[in-house]
Coordinates of C-alpha atoms in Angstrom, one line a residue:
X324 CA -7.0 -5.5 -38.0
X325 CA -5.4 -2.1 -38.4
X326 CA -7.9 -0.4 -36.1
X327 CA -7.4 -3.0 -33.4
X328 CA -3.6 -2.5 -33.5
X329 CA -4.1 1.2 -33.2
X330 CA -6.5 0.8 -30.3
X331 CA -3.9 -1.5 -28.5
X332 CA -1.2 1.0 -29.1
X333 CA -3.3 3.8 -27.8
X334 CA -4.1 1.8 -24.6
X335 CA -0.4 1.1 -24.1
X336 CA 0.4 4.8 -24.6
X337 CA -2.2 5.8 -22.1
X338 CA -0.9 3.2 -19.6
X339 CA 2.7 4.6 -20.1
X340 CA 1.5 8.2 -19.5
X341 CA -0.4 7.2 -16.4
X342 CA 2.7 5.4 -15.0
X343 CA 4.8 8.5 -15.7
X344 CA 2.3 10.7 -14.0
X345 CA 2.3 8.5 -10.9
X346 CA 6.1 8.7 -10.8
X347 CA 5.9 12.4 -11.2
X348 CA 3.4 12.6 -8.3
X349 CA 5.6 10.4 -6.2
X350 CA 8.7 12.4 -6.8
X351 CA 7.0 15.8 -6.2
X352 CA 5.2 14.8 -3.0
X353 CA 8.4 13.2 -1.7
X354 CA 10.2 16.5 -2.4
X355 CA 7.6 19.1 -1.2
X356 CA 4.6 17.3 0.2
X357 CA 1.1 16.7 -1.2
X358 CA -0.3 20.1 -0.1
X359 CA 2.3 22.1 -2.0
X360 CA 2.4 19.8 -5.0
X361 CA 0.6 21.2 -8.1
X362 CA -0.5 19.6 -11.3
X363 CA 2.2 21.7 -12.9
X364 CA 4.8 20.0 -10.7
X365 CA 3.5 16.6 -11.6
X366 CA 3.4 17.1 -15.4
X367 CA 6.9 18.7 -15.3
X368 CA 8.4 15.7 -13.5
X369 CA 6.5 13.3 -15.8
X370 CA 7.5 15.1 -19.0
X371 CA 3.9 15.4 -20.3
X372 CA 1.3 18.1 -20.8
X373 CA -1.5 19.2 -18.5
X374 CA -3.9 18.0 -21.2
X375 CA -2.4 14.5 -20.8
X376 CA -2.8 14.7 -17.1
X377 CA -6.5 15.5 -17.3
X378 CA -7.0 12.7 -19.8
X379 CA -5.7 10.4 -17.1
X380 CA -7.0 12.0 -13.9
X381 CA -9.8 14.4 -13.1
X382 CA -8.0 16.0 -10.2
X383 CA -4.8 16.0 -8.2
X384 CA -6.7 14.0 -5.5
X385 CA -7.5 11.3 -8.0
X386 CA -3.8 11.1 -8.9
X387 CA -2.8 10.7 -5.3
X388 CA -5.4 8.0 -4.8
X389 CA -4.1 6.1 -7.8
X390 CA -0.6 6.4 -6.4
X391 CA -1.7 5.1 -3.1
X392 CA -3.3 2.1 -4.7
X393 CA -0.2 1.4 -6.8
X394 CA 2.1 1.7 -3.8
X395 CA -0.2 -0.5 -1.7
X396 CA -0.2 -3.2 -4.3
X397 CA 3.6 -2.8 -4.5
X398 CA 3.8 -3.5 -0.8
X399 CA 1.5 -6.4 -1.1
X400 CA 3.6 -7.8 -3.9
X401 CA 6.6 -7.6 -1.6
X402 CA 4.7 -9.5 1.1
X403 CA 3.7 -12.2 -1.3
X404 CA 7.2 -12.7 -2.7
X405 CA 8.6 -13.0 0.8
X406 CA 6.3 -16.0 1.6
X407 CA 8.1 -19.4 1.7
X408 CA 5.7 -22.3 2.0
X409 CA 8.6 -24.5 3.2
X410 CA 8.7 -22.5 6.5
X411 CA 6.1 -22.7 9.3
X412 CA 3.5 -20.0 9.4
X413 CA 5.2 -18.1 12.2
X414 CA 8.5 -17.8 10.3
X415 CA 6.6 -16.9 7.1
X416 CA 4.7 -14.0 8.9
X417 CA 7.9 -12.7 10.5
X418 CA 9.9 -12.8 7.3
X419 CA 7.1 -11.2 5.3
X420 CA 6.6 -8.5 7.8
X421 CA 10.3 -7.7 7.8
X422 CA 10.3 -7.4 4.0
X423 CA 7.2 -5.3 4.0
X424 CA 8.4 -2.9 6.6
X425 CA 11.7 -2.6 4.8
X426 CA 9.9 -1.7 1.6
X427 CA 8.0 1.1 3.5
X428 CA 11.2 2.4 5.0
X429 CA 12.8 2.8 1.6
X430 CA 11.0 6.1 0.9
X431 CA 10.2 7.9 4.1
X432 CA 9.0 11.1 2.5
X433 CA 6.5 9.3 0.2
X434 CA 5.5 7.1 3.1
X435 CA 4.4 10.1 5.1
X436 CA 2.2 11.2 2.2
X437 CA 0.7 7.8 1.7
X438 CA -0.1 7.1 5.3
X439 CA -1.1 10.6 6.4
X440 CA -2.2 12.7 3.4
X441 CA -4.5 10.0 2.2
X442 CA -6.6 10.5 5.4
X443 CA -7.1 14.2 4.4
X444 CA -8.9 13.4 1.1
X445 CA -12.3 12.8 2.7
X446 CA -14.6 9.8 2.0
X447 CA -12.7 8.8 -1.2
X448 CA -9.4 8.6 0.6
X449 CA -10.9 6.6 3.5
X450 CA -12.7 4.3 1.1
X451 CA -9.5 3.4 -0.8
X452 CA -7.6 3.0 2.4
X453 CA -10.1 0.6 3.7
X454 CA -10.1 -1.3 0.4
X455 CA -6.3 -1.7 0.5
X456 CA -6.3 -2.7 4.2
X457 CA -8.9 -5.3 3.3
X458 CA -6.6 -6.8 0.6
X459 CA -3.7 -6.9 3.1
X460 CA -5.9 -8.5 5.8
X461 CA -7.2 -11.1 3.4
X462 CA -3.6 -12.1 2.5
X463 CA -2.4 -12.3 6.1
X464 CA -5.4 -14.5 7.0
X465 CA -4.7 -16.7 4.0
X466 CA -1.1 -17.2 5.0
X467 CA -1.8 -17.8 8.6
X468 CA -4.7 -20.1 8.1
X469 CA -2.9 -22.2 5.5
X470 CA -0.1 -23.1 7.9
X471 CA -1.7 -22.8 11.4
X472 CA -3.3 -26.1 12.7
X473 CA -6.9 -25.7 13.7
X474 CA -9.3 -27.8 15.7
X475 CA -13.0 -27.2 16.0
X476 CA -12.3 -25.3 19.3
X477 CA -9.4 -23.4 17.7
X478 CA -10.8 -20.8 15.3
X479 CA -8.9 -19.6 12.3
X480 CA -7.8 -16.0 11.9
X481 CA -11.1 -14.5 11.0
X482 CA -11.6 -11.6 8.5
X483 CA -12.4 -9.3 11.4
X484 CA -9.4 -10.2 13.5
X485 CA -7.1 -10.0 10.4
X486 CA -8.4 -6.5 9.8
X487 CA -7.7 -5.7 13.5
X488 CA -4.1 -6.9 13.0
X489 CA -3.6 -4.7 10.0
X490 CA -5.0 -1.8 11.9
X491 CA -2.6 -2.4 14.7
X492 CA 0.4 -2.6 12.3
X493 CA -0.7 0.6 10.5
X494 CA -0.9 2.4 13.9
X495 CA 2.6 1.4 14.7
X496 CA 3.8 2.6 11.4
X497 CA 2.0 5.9 11.8
X498 CA 3.6 6.3 15.2
X499 CA 7.0 5.8 13.7
X500 CA 6.3 8.4 11.0
X501 CA 5.1 10.9 13.6
X502 CA 8.3 10.3 15.7
X503 CA 10.5 10.6 12.6
X504 CA 11.7 7.0 13.0
X505 CA 10.9 5.6 9.6
X506 CA 14.4 4.4 9.2
X507 CA 13.8 2.0 12.1
X508 CA 10.6 0.5 10.7
X509 CA 12.1 -2.9 10.4
X510 CA 12.5 -2.9 14.2
X511 CA 8.7 -3.3 14.3
X512 CA 9.0 -6.8 12.7
X513 CA 9.0 -8.5 16.1
X514 CA 6.1 -6.6 17.6
X515 CA 4.0 -7.0 14.4
X516 CA 4.6 -10.7 14.3
X517 CA 4.0 -11.0 18.0
X518 CA 0.6 -9.3 17.4
X519 CA -0.4 -12.0 15.0
X520 CA 0.6 -14.8 17.4
X521 CA -1.2 -13.1 20.3
X522 CA -4.4 -12.8 18.4
X523 CA -4.4 -16.4 17.4
X524 CA -3.5 -17.5 21.0
X525 CA -6.2 -15.4 22.6
X526 CA -9.3 -17.4 23.7
X527 CA -12.5 -16.6 21.7

């Protein structure tokens, strides 16, 4: 029993250290960008040792990927919490998109790192980006298909089309980042919602 408690305590401690390191990474990249962030910067902000960092992550790249996953899941959580089954699917999509884009706009410096720097990490970065986009696409398809009436001639929002929608939304966000208009991200709520409606209305 004692050894089990110790193991549990150790796991909780490791989880806490990992969380602090992700916060340290987020703070540092928001302050100076990913390229100029060092492991020393991360551990200083996290208040832990380099040894602890390397017990949690093999490289700075791994830490950024973990931060990307955590931030993506945070955005997905915002999307899910914004869903109100009492509304029709169009209102649900628009409300959820507004909440999601507002979440992204809340930290523009970190947003730039997560949307742009993740692409510079090579195959690992692309793989995790694709994975997170798939989770987002699956959720959007689930919401739309649960509330949108379908007939045999009226296909549901397929997985492929849902991914295309997410790709389009990401491109609009990237464009806003490049034009230094992250503060206006919520203005994309209408176009993003219209994209979903247009895809469903298109003959196929």
